PDB file of C-alpha atoms in Angstrom:
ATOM      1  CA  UNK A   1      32.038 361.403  90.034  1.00  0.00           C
ATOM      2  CA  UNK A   2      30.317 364.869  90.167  1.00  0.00           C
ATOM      3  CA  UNK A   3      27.484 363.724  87.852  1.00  0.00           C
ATOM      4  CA  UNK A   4      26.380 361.753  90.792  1.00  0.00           C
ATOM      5  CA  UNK A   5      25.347 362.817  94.411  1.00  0.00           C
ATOM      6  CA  UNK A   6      24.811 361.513  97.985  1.00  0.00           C
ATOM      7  CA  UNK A   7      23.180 363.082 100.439  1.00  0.00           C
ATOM      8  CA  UNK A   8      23.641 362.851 103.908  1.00  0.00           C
ATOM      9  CA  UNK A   9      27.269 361.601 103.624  1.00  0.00           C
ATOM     10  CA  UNK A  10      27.275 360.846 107.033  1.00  0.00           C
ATOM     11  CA  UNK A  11      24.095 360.211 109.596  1.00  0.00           C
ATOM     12  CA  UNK A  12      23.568 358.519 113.023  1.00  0.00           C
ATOM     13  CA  UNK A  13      20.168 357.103 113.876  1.00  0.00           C
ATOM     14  CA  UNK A  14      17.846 355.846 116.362  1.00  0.00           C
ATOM     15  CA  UNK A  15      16.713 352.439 115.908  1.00  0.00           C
ATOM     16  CA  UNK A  16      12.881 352.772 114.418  1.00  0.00           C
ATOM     17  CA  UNK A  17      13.267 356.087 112.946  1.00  0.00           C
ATOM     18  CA  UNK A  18      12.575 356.409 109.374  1.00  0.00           C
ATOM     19  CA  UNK A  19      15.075 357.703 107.125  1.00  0.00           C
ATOM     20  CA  UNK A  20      15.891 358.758 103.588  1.00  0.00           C
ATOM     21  CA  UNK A  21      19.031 358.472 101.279  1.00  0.00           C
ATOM     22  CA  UNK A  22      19.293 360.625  98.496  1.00  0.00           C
ATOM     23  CA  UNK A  23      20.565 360.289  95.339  1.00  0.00           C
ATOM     24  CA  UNK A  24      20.838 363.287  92.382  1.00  0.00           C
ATOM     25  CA  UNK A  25      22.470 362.513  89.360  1.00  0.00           C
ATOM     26  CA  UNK A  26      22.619 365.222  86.375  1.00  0.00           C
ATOM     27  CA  UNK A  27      23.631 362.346  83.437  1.00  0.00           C
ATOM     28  CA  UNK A  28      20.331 362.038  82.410  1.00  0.00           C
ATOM     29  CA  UNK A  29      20.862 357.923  83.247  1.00  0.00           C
ATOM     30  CA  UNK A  30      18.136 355.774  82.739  1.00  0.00           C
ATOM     31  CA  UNK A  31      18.817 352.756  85.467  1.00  0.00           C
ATOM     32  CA  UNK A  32      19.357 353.661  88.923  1.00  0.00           C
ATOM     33  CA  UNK A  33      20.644 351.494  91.549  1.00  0.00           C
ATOM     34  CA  UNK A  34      20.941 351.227  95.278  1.00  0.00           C
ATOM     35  CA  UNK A  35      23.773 348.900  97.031  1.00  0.00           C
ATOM     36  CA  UNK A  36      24.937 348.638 100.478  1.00  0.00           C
ATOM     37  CA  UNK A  37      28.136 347.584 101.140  1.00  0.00           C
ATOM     38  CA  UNK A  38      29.262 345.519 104.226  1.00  0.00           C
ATOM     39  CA  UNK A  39      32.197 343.654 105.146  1.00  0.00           C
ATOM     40  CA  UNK A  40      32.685 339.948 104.009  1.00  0.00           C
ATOM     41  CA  UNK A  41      29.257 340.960 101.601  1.00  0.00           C
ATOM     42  CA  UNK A  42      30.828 343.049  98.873  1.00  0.00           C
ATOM     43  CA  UNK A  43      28.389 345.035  97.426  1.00  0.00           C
ATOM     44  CA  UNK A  44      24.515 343.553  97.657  1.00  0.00           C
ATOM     45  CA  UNK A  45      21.720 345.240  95.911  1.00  0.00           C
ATOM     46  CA  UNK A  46      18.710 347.098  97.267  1.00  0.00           C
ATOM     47  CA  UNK A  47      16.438 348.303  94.773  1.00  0.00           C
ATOM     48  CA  UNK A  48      17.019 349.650  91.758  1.00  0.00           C
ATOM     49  CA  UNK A  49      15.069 351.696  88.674  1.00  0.00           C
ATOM     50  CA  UNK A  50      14.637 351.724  85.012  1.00  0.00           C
ATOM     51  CA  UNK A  51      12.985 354.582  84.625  1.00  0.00           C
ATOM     52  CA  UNK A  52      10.728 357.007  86.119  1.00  0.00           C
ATOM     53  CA  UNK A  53       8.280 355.309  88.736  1.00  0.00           C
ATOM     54  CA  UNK A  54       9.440 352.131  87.579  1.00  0.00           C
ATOM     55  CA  UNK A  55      11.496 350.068  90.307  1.00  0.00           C
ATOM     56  CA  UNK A  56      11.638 346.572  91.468  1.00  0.00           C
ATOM     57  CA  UNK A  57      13.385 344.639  94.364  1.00  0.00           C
ATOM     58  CA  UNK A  58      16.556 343.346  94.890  1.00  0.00           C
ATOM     59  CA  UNK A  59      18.046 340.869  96.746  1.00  0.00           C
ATOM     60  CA  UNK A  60      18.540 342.516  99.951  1.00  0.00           C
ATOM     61  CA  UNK A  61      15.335 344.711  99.475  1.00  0.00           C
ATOM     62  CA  UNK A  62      13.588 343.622 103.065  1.00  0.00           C
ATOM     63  CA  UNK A  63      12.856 346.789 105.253  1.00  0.00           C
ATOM     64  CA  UNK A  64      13.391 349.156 102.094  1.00  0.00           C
ATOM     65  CA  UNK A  65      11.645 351.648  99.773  1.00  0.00           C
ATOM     66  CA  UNK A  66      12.488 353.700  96.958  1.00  0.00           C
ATOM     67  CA  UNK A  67      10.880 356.203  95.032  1.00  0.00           C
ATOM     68  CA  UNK A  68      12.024 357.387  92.090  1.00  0.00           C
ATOM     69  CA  UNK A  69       9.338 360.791  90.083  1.00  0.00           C
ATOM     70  CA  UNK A  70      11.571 362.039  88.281  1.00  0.00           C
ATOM     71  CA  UNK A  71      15.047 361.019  86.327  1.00  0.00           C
ATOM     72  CA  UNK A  72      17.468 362.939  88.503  1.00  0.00           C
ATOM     73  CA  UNK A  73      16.341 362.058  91.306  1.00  0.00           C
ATOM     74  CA  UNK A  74      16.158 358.049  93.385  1.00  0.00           C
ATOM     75  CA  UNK A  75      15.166 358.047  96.785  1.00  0.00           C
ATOM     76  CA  UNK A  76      16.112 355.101  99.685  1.00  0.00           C
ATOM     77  CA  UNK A  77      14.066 355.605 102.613  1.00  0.00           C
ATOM     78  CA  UNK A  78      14.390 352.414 105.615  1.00  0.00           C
ATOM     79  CA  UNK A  79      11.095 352.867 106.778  1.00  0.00           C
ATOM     80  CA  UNK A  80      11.863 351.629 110.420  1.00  0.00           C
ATOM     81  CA  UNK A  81      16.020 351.474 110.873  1.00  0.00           C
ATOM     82  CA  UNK A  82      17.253 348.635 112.698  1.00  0.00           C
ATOM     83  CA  UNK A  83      21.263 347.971 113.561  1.00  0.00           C
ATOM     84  CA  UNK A  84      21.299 345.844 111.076  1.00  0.00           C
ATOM     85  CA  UNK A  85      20.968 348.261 108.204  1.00  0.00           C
ATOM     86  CA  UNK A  86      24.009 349.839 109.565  1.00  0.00           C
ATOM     87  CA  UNK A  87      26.191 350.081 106.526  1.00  0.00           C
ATOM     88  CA  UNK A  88      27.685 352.175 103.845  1.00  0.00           C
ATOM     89  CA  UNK A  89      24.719 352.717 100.740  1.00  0.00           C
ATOM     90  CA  UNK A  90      26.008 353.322  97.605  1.00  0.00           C
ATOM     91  CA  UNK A  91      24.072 354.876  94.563  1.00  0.00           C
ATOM     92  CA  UNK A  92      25.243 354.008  91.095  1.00  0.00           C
ATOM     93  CA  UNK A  93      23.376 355.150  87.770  1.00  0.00           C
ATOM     94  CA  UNK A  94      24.128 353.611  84.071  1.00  0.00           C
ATOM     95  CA  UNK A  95      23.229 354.625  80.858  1.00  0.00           C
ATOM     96  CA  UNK A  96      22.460 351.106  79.173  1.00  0.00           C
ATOM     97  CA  UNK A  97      21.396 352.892  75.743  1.00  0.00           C
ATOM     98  CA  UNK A  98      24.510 353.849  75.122  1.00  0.00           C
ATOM     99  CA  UNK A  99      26.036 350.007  75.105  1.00  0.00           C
ATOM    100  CA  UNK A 100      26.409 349.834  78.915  1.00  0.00           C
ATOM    101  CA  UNK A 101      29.679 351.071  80.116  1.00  0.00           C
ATOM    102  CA  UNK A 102      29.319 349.772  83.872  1.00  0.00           C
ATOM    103  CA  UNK A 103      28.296 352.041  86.648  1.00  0.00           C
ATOM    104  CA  UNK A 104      29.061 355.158  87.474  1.00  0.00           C
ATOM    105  CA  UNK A 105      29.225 355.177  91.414  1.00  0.00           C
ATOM    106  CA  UNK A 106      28.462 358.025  94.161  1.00  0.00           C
ATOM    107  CA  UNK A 107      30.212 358.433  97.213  1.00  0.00           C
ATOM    108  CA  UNK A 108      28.205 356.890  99.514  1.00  0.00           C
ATOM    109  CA  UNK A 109      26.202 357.533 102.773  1.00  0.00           C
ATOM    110  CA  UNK A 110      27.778 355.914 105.981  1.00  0.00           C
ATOM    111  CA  UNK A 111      24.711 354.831 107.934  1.00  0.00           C
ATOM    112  CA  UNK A 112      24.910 354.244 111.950  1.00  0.00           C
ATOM    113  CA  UNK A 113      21.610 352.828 113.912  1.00  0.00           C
ATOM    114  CA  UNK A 114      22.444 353.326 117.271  1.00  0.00           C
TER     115      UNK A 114
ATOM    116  CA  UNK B   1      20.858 334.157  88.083  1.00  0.00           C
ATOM    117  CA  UNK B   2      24.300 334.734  87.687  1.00  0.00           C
ATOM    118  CA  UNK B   3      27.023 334.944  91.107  1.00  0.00           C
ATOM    119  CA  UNK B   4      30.380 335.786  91.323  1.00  0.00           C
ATOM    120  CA  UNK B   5      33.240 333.955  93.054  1.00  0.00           C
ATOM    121  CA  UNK B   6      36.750 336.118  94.082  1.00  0.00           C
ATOM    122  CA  UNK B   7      39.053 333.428  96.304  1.00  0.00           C
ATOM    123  CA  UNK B   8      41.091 335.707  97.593  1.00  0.00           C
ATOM    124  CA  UNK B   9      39.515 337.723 100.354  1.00  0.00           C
ATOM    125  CA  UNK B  10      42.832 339.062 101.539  1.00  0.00           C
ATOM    126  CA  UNK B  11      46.501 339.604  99.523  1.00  0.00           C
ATOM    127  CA  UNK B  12      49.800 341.616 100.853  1.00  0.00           C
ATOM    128  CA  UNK B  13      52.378 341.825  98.625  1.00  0.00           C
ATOM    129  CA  UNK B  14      55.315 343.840  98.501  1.00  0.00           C
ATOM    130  CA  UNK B  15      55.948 346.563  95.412  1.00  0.00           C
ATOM    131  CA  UNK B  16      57.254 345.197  92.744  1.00  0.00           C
ATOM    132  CA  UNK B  17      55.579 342.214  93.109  1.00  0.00           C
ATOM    133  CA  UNK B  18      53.376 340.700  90.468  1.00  0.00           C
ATOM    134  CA  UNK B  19      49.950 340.350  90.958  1.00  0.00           C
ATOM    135  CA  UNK B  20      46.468 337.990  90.209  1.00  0.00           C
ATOM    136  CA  UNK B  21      43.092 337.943  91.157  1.00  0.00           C
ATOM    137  CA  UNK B  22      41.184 335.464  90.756  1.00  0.00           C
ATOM    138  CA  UNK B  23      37.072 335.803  89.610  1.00  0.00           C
ATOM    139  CA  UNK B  24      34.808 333.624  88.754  1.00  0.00           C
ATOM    140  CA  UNK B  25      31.184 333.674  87.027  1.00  0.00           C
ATOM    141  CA  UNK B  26      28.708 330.715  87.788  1.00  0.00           C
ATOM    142  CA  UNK B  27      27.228 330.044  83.725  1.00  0.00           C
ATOM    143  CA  UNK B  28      28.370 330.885  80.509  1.00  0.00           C
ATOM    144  CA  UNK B  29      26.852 332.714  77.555  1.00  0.00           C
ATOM    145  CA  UNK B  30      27.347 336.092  76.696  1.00  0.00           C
ATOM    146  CA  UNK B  31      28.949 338.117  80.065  1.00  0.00           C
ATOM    147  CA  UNK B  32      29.846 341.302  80.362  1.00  0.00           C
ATOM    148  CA  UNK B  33      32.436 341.360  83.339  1.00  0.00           C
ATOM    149  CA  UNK B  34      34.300 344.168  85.342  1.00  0.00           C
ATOM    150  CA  UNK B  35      36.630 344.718  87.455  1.00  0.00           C
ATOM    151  CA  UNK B  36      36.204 348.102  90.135  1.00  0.00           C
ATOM    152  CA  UNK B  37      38.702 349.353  92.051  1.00  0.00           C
ATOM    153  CA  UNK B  38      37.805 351.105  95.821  1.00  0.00           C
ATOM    154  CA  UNK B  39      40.362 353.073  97.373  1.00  0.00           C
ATOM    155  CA  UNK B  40      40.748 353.220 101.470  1.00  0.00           C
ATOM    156  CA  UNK B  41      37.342 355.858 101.769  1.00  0.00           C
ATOM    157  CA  UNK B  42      36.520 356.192  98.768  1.00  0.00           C
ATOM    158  CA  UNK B  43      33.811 354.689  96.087  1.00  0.00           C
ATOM    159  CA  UNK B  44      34.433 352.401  93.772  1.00  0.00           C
ATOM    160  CA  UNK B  45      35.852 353.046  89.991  1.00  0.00           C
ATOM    161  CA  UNK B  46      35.704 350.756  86.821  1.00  0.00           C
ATOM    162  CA  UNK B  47      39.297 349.312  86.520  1.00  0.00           C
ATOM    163  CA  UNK B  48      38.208 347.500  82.913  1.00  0.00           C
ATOM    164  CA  UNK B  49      35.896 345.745  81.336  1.00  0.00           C
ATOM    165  CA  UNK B  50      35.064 342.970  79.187  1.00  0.00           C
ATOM    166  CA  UNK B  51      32.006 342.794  76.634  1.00  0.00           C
ATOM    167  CA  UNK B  52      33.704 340.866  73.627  1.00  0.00           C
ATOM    168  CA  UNK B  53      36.437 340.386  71.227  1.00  0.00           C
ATOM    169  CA  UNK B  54      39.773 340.281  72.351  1.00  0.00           C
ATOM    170  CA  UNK B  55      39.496 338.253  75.380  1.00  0.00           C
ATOM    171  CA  UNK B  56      42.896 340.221  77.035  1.00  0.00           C
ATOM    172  CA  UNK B  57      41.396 343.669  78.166  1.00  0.00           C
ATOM    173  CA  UNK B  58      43.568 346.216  79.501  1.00  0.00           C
ATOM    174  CA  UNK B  59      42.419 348.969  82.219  1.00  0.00           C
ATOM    175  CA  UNK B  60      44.060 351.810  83.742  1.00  0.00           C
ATOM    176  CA  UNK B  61      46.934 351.834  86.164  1.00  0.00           C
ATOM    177  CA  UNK B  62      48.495 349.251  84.302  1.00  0.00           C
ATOM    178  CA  UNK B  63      45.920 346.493  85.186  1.00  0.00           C
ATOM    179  CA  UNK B  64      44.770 343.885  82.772  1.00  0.00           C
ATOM    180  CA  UNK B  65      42.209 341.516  82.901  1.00  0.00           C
ATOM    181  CA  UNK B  66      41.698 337.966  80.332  1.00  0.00           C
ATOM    182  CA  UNK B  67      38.400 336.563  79.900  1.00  0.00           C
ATOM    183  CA  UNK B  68      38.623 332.511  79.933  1.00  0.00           C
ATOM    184  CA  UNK B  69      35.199 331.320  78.381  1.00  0.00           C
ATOM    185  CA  UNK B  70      36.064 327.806  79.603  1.00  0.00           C
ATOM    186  CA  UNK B  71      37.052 328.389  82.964  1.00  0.00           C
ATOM    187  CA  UNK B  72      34.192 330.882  83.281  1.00  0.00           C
ATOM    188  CA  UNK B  73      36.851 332.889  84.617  1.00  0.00           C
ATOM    189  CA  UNK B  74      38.011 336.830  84.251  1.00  0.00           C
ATOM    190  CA  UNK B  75      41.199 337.033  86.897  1.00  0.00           C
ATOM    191  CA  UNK B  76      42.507 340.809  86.829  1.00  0.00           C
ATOM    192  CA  UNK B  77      46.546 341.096  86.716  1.00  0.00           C
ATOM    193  CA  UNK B  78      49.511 343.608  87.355  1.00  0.00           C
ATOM    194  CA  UNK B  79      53.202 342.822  86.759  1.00  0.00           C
ATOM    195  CA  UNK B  80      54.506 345.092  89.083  1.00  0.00           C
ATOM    196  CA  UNK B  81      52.806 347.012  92.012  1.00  0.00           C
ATOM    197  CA  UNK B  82      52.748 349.907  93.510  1.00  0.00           C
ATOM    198  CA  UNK B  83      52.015 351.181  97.131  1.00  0.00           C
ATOM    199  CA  UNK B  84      48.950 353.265  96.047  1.00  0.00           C
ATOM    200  CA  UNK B  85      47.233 350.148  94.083  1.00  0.00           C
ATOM    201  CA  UNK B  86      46.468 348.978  97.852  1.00  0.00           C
ATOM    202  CA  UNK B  87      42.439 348.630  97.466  1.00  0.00           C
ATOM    203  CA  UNK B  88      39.654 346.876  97.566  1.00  0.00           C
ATOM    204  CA  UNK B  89      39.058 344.575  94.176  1.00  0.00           C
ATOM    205  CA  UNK B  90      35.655 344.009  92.978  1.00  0.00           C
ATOM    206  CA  UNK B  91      34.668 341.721  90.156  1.00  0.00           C
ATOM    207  CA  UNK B  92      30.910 341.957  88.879  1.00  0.00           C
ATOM    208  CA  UNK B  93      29.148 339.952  85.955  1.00  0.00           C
ATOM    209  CA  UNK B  94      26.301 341.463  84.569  1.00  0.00           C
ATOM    210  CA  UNK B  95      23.366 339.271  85.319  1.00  0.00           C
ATOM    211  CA  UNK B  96      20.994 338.410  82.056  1.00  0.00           C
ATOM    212  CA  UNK B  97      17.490 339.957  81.612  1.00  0.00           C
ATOM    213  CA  UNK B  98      16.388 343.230  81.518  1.00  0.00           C
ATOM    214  CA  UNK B  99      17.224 344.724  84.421  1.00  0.00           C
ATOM    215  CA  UNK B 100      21.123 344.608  83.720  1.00  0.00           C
ATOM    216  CA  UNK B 101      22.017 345.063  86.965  1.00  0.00           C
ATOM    217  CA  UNK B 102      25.192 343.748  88.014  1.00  0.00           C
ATOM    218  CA  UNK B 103      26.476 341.424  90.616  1.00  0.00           C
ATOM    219  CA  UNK B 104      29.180 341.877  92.562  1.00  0.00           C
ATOM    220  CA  UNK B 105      32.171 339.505  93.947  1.00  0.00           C
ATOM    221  CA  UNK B 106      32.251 340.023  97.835  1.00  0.00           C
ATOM    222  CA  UNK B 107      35.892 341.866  97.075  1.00  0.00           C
ATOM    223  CA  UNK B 108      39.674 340.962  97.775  1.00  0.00           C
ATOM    224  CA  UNK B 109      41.615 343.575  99.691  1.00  0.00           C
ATOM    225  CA  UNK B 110      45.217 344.566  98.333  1.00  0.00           C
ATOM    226  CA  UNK B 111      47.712 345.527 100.646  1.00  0.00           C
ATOM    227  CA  UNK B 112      50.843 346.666  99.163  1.00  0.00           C
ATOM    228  CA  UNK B 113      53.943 347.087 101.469  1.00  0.00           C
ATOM    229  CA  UNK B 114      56.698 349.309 100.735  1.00  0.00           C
TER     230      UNK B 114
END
């Protein structure tokens, strides 16, 4: 959906090197959510956001961070990548207020760790 | 916390044929339930949803989806498919409290054979 934005799309990365997932969304959505998706796992969440500087864990949250100063805006960063957080992230946003209509999805970032 | 069941990991059908997935929630209450859709490279889309009344929801693309309170069950269906419904499935309950986040089946993948 173009309300919602991924950035990289694709990147390859050492093993230990930080890195940070973007995700930009211009529907003013309150709750922000980070998933990774992996084979036989569906879709298993991160971290997610219910507003500005508020965030909590999810159930895969181990090796994560998020950030999240301002509404647009909800950063991932894997402070120290490993192989196993090889994947495909997906950012979705909702707008709960208005009687929750299910997530809204990005495109997702394909993630190597070489 | 709520979990999600989907039985069939793997379906190929031919068109025309009818199809059912099953889902399953783990407790009952109020749900809300969805089905998304994920085409080959691609992220994923809400199919339908179910937050009350009329237990038979209908989606786009045909698809349909009945909520069975007893059976804690919401199985998506499609008389007759086509070639480009070949997808991943993904059911997802919304999981109580007030983070609304949902939580996601670990997906069947459609194959459709012309």
């Amino acid at each position: 959906d173009a309300g919602i934005t991924q950035s990289p799309r694709h990147k390859v990365t050492e093993t230990g090197t930080p890195v940070t997932l973007r995700c930009h969304q211009t529907e003013n959505h309150r709750y922000m959510y980070w998933y990774r998706q992996d084979p036989g796992h569906g879709l298993r969440l991160i971290h997610y956001s219910y507003g500005v500087k508020d965030t909590d864990k999810g159930e895969v949250s181990d090796g994560y961070s998020v950030s999240r100063s301002k509404t647009e805006d909800f950063l991932l960063t894997l402070e120290s990548a490993t192989s196993s957080q090889t994947s495909v992230y997906f950012c979705a946003t909702e707008n709960f207020k208005a009687g929750g209509h299910g997530y809204t999805f990005g495109s997702g970032t394909r993630l190597t760790v070489v | 916390a709520q979990s999600v069941s989907q039985h069939n990991h793997h379906v190929i059908l031919s068109e025309a044929a009818s199809l059912e997935l099953g889902c399953n929630y783990s407790y009952g209450g109020t749900v809300n339930l969805f089905w998304y859709v994920q085409y080959p490279g691609q992220h994923l889309q809400l199919l339908l949803k179910y937050f009350s009344g009329d237990p038979l929801v209908k989606g786009i693309k045909g698809f349909e989806a009945e909520f069975i309170k007893s059976k804690f069950s919401f199985n998506l269906r499609k008389p007759s498919v086509q070639w480009s419904d070949t997808a991943e499935y993904f059911c997802a309950v919304r999981d109580g409290g007030a983070t609304n986040k949902l939580i996601f089946g670990t997906g069947t993948l459609l194959a459709v054979q012309p």
